[in-house]
XYZ file of N, CA and C in Angstrom:
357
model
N 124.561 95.818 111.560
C 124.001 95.894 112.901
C 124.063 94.509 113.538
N 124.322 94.482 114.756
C 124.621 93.061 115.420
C 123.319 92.739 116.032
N 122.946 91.445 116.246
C 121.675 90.779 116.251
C 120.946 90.973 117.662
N 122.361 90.900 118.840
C 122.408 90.750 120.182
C 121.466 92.171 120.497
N 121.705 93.705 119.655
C 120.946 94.654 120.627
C 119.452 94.434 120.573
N 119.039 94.554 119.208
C 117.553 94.030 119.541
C 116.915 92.942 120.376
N 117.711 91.639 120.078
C 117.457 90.743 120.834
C 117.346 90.755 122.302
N 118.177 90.980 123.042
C 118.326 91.609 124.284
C 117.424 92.815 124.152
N 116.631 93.579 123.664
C 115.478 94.610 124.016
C 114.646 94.202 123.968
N 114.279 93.007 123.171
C 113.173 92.243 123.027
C 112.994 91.431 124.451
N 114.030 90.450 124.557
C 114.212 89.989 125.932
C 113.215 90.470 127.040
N 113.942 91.702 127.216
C 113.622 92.697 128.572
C 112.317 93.022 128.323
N 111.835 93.334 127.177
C 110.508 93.826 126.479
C 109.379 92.465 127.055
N 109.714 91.299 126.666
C 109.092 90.685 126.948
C 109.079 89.880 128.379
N 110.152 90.342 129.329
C 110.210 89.956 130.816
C 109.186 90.640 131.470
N 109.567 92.324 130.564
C 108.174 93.400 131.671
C 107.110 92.588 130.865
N 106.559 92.258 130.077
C 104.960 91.821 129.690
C 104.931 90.683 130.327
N 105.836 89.364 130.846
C 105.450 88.671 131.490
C 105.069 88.833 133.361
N 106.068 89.898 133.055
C 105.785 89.934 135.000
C 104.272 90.750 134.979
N 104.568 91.879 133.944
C 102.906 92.478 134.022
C 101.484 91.206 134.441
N 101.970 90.137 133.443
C 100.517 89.179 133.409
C 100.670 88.776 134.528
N 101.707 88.240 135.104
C 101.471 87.419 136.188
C 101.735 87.739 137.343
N 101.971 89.447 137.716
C 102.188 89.738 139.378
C 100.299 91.412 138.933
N 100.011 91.765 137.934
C 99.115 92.336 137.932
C 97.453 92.040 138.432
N 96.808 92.498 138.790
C 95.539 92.070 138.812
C 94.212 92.843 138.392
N 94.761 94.104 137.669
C 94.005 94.721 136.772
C 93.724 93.838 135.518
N 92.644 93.669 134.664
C 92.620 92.815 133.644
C 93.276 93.648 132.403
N 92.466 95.035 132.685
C 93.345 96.565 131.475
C 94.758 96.011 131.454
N 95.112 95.562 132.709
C 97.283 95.573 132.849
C 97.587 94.677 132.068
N 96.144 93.800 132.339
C 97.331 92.193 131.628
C 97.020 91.902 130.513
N 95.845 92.924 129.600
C 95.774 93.130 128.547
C 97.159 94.023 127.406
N 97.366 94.858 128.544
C 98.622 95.645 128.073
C 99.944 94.831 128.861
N 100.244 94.420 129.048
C 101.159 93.445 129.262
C 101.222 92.614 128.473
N 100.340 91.932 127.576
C 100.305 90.799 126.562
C 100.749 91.399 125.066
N 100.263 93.282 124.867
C 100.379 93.604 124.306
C 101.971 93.489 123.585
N 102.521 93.868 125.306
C 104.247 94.490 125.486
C 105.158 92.637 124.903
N 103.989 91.646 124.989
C 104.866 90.603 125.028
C 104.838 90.346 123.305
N 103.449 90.817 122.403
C 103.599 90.603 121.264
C 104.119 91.522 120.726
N 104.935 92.712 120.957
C 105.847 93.542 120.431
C 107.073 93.236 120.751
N 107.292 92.494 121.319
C 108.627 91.314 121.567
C 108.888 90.922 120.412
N 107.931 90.083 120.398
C 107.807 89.015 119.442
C 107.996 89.549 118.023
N 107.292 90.928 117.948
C 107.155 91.635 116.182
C 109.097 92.012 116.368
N 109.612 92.911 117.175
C 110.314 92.821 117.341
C 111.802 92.096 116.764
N 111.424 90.628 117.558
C 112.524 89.673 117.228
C 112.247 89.185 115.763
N 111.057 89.003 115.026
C 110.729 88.889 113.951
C 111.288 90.252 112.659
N 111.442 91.239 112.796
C 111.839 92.351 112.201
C 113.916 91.412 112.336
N 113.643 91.638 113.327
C 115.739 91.741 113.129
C 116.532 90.573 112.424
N 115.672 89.457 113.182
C 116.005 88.346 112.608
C 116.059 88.062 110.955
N 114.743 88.639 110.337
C 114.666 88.952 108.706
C 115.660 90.035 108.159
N 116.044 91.081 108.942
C 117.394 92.199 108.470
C 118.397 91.092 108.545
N 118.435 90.206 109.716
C 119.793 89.412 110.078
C 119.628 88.633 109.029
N 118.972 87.901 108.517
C 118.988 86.785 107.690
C 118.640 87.294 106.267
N 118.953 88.515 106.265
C 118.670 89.111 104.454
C 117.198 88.290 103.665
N 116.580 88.279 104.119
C 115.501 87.301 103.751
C 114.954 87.894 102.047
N 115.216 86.940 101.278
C 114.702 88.088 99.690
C 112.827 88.491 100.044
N 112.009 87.456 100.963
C 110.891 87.225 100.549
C 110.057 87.935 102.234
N 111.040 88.488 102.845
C 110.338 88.977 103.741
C 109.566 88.665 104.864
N 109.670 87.104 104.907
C 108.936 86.750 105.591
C 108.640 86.912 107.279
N 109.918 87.489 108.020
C 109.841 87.946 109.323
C 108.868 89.370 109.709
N 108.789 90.202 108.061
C 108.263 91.382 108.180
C 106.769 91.228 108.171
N 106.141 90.539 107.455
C 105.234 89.817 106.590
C 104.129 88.738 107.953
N 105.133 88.211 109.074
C 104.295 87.539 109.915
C 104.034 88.845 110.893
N 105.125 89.702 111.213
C 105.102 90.720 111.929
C 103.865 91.457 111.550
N 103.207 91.310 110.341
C 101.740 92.005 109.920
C 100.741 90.919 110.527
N 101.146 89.803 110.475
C 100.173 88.868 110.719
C 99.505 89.277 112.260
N 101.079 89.332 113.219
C 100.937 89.622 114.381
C 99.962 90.913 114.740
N 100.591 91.835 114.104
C 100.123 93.125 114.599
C 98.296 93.440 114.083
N 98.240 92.666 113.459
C 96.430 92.323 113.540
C 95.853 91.520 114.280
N 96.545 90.626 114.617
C 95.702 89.506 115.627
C 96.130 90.327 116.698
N 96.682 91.197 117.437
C 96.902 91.795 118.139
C 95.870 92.835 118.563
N 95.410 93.709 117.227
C 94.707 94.251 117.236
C 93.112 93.835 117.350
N 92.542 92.624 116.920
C 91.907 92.137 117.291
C 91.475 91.391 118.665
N 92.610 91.328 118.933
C 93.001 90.847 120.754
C 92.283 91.412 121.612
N 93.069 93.070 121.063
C 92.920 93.675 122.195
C 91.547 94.698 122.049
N 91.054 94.552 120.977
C 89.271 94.924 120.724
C 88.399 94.285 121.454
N 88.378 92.730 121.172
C 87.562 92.239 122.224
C 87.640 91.595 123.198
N 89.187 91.937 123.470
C 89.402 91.672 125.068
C 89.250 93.087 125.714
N 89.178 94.026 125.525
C 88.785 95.174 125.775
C 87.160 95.371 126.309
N 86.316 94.962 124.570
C 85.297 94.529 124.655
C 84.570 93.714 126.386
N 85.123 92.753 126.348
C 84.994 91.769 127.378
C 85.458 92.098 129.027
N 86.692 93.135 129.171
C 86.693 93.453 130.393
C 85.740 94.482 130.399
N 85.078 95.332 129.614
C 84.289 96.334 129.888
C 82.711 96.359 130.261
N 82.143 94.714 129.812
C 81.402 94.311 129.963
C 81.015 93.540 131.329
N 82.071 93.068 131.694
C 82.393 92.336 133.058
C 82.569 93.511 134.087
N 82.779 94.991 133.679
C 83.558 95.912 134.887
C 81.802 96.537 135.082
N 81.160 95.889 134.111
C 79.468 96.945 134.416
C 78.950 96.016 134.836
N 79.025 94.458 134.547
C 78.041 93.793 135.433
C 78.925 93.244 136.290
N 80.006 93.188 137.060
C 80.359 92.998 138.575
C 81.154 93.976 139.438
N 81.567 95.546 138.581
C 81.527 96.756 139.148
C 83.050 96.216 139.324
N 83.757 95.631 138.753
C 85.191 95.217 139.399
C 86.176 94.799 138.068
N 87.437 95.059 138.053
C 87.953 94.568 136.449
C 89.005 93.764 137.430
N 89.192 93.228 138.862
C 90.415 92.655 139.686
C 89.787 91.031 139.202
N 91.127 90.631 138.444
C 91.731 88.815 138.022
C 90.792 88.096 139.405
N 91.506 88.482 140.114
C 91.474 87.152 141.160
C 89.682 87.521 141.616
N 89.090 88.854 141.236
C 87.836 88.540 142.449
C 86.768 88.090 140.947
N 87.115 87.868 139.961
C 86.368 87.201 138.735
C 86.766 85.656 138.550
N 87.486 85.255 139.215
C 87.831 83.427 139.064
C 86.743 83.256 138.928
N 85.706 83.134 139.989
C 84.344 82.707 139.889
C 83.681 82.477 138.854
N 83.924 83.131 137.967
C 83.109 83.224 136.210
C 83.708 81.857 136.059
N 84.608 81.674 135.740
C 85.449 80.486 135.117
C 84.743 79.198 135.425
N 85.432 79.206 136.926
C 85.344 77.913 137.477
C 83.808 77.962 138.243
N 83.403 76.569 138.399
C 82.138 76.416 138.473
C 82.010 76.396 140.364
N 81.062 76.115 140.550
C 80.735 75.889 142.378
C 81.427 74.436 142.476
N 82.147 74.823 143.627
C 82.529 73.547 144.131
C 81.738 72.538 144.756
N 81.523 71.010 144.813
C 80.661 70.328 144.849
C 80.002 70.384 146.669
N 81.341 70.882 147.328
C 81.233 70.955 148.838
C 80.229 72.359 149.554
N 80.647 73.263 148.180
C 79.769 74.402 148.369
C 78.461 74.793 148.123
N 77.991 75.438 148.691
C 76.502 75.378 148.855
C 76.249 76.764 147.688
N 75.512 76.678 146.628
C 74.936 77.681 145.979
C 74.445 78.566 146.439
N 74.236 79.554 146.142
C 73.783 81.245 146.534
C 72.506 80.933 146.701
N 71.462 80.043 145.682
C 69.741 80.123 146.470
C 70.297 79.345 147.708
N 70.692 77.850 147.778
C 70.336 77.127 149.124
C 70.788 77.390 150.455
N 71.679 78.818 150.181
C 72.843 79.332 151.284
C 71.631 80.965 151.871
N 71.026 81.042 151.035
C 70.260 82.585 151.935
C 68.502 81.682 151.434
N 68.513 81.316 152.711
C 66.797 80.478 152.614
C 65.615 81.745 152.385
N 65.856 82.798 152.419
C 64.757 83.596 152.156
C 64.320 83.544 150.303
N 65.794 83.565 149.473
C 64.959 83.359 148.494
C 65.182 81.683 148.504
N 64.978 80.822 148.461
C 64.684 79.558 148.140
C 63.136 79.704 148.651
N 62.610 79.956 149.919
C 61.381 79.755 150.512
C 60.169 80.665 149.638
């Protein structure tokens, strides 16, 4: 078997998981988009060990490594968008920045901006 077909499926495999992460704004998408990019990866790891007759397996062997940290990934990143979709009713990337990054120094905080609760 020649190296190029998998490789090239992997490729493409991992173009859709990158465009998923970075034109999506569901967090579910870009969880499954990351997914599509580490089955690339198990992927190119499988052929490369057929290609290289490996006695000791080792392309198959990280490909386990992968497919658990994967699975763990996507438990409590799962975990974590589901928790975020009940306390801000929203799973959209861009309207959660806010968590991350802190108040900007120019911006006025939520008490000192509505004076009813500060007073």
């Amino acid at each position: 078997m020649h190296l190029v077909y998998p490789a090239v499926l992997a490729a493409l495999i991992f173009a859709t998981g990158l465009y998923g992460v970075l034109a999506r704004r569901n967090a579910i998408l870009v969880l499954m988009s990351v997914e599509l990019m580490l089955n690339a990866v198990n992927l190119n790891l499988v052929a490369f060990d057929v290609w290289l007759r490996d006695t000791l397996h080792a392309g198959q062997a990280l490909t386990l490594f992968t497919i658990a940290i994967a699975a763990a990934e996507i438990g409590i990143g799962l975990a974590i968008v589901l928790m975020v979709y009940r306390n801000r009713g929203t799973s959209d990337v861009d309207k959660l920045r806010d968590t991350a990054e802190g108040h900007e120094p120019g911006q006025p905080d939520d008490i000192t901006a509505r004076p009813e609760v500060a007073a």
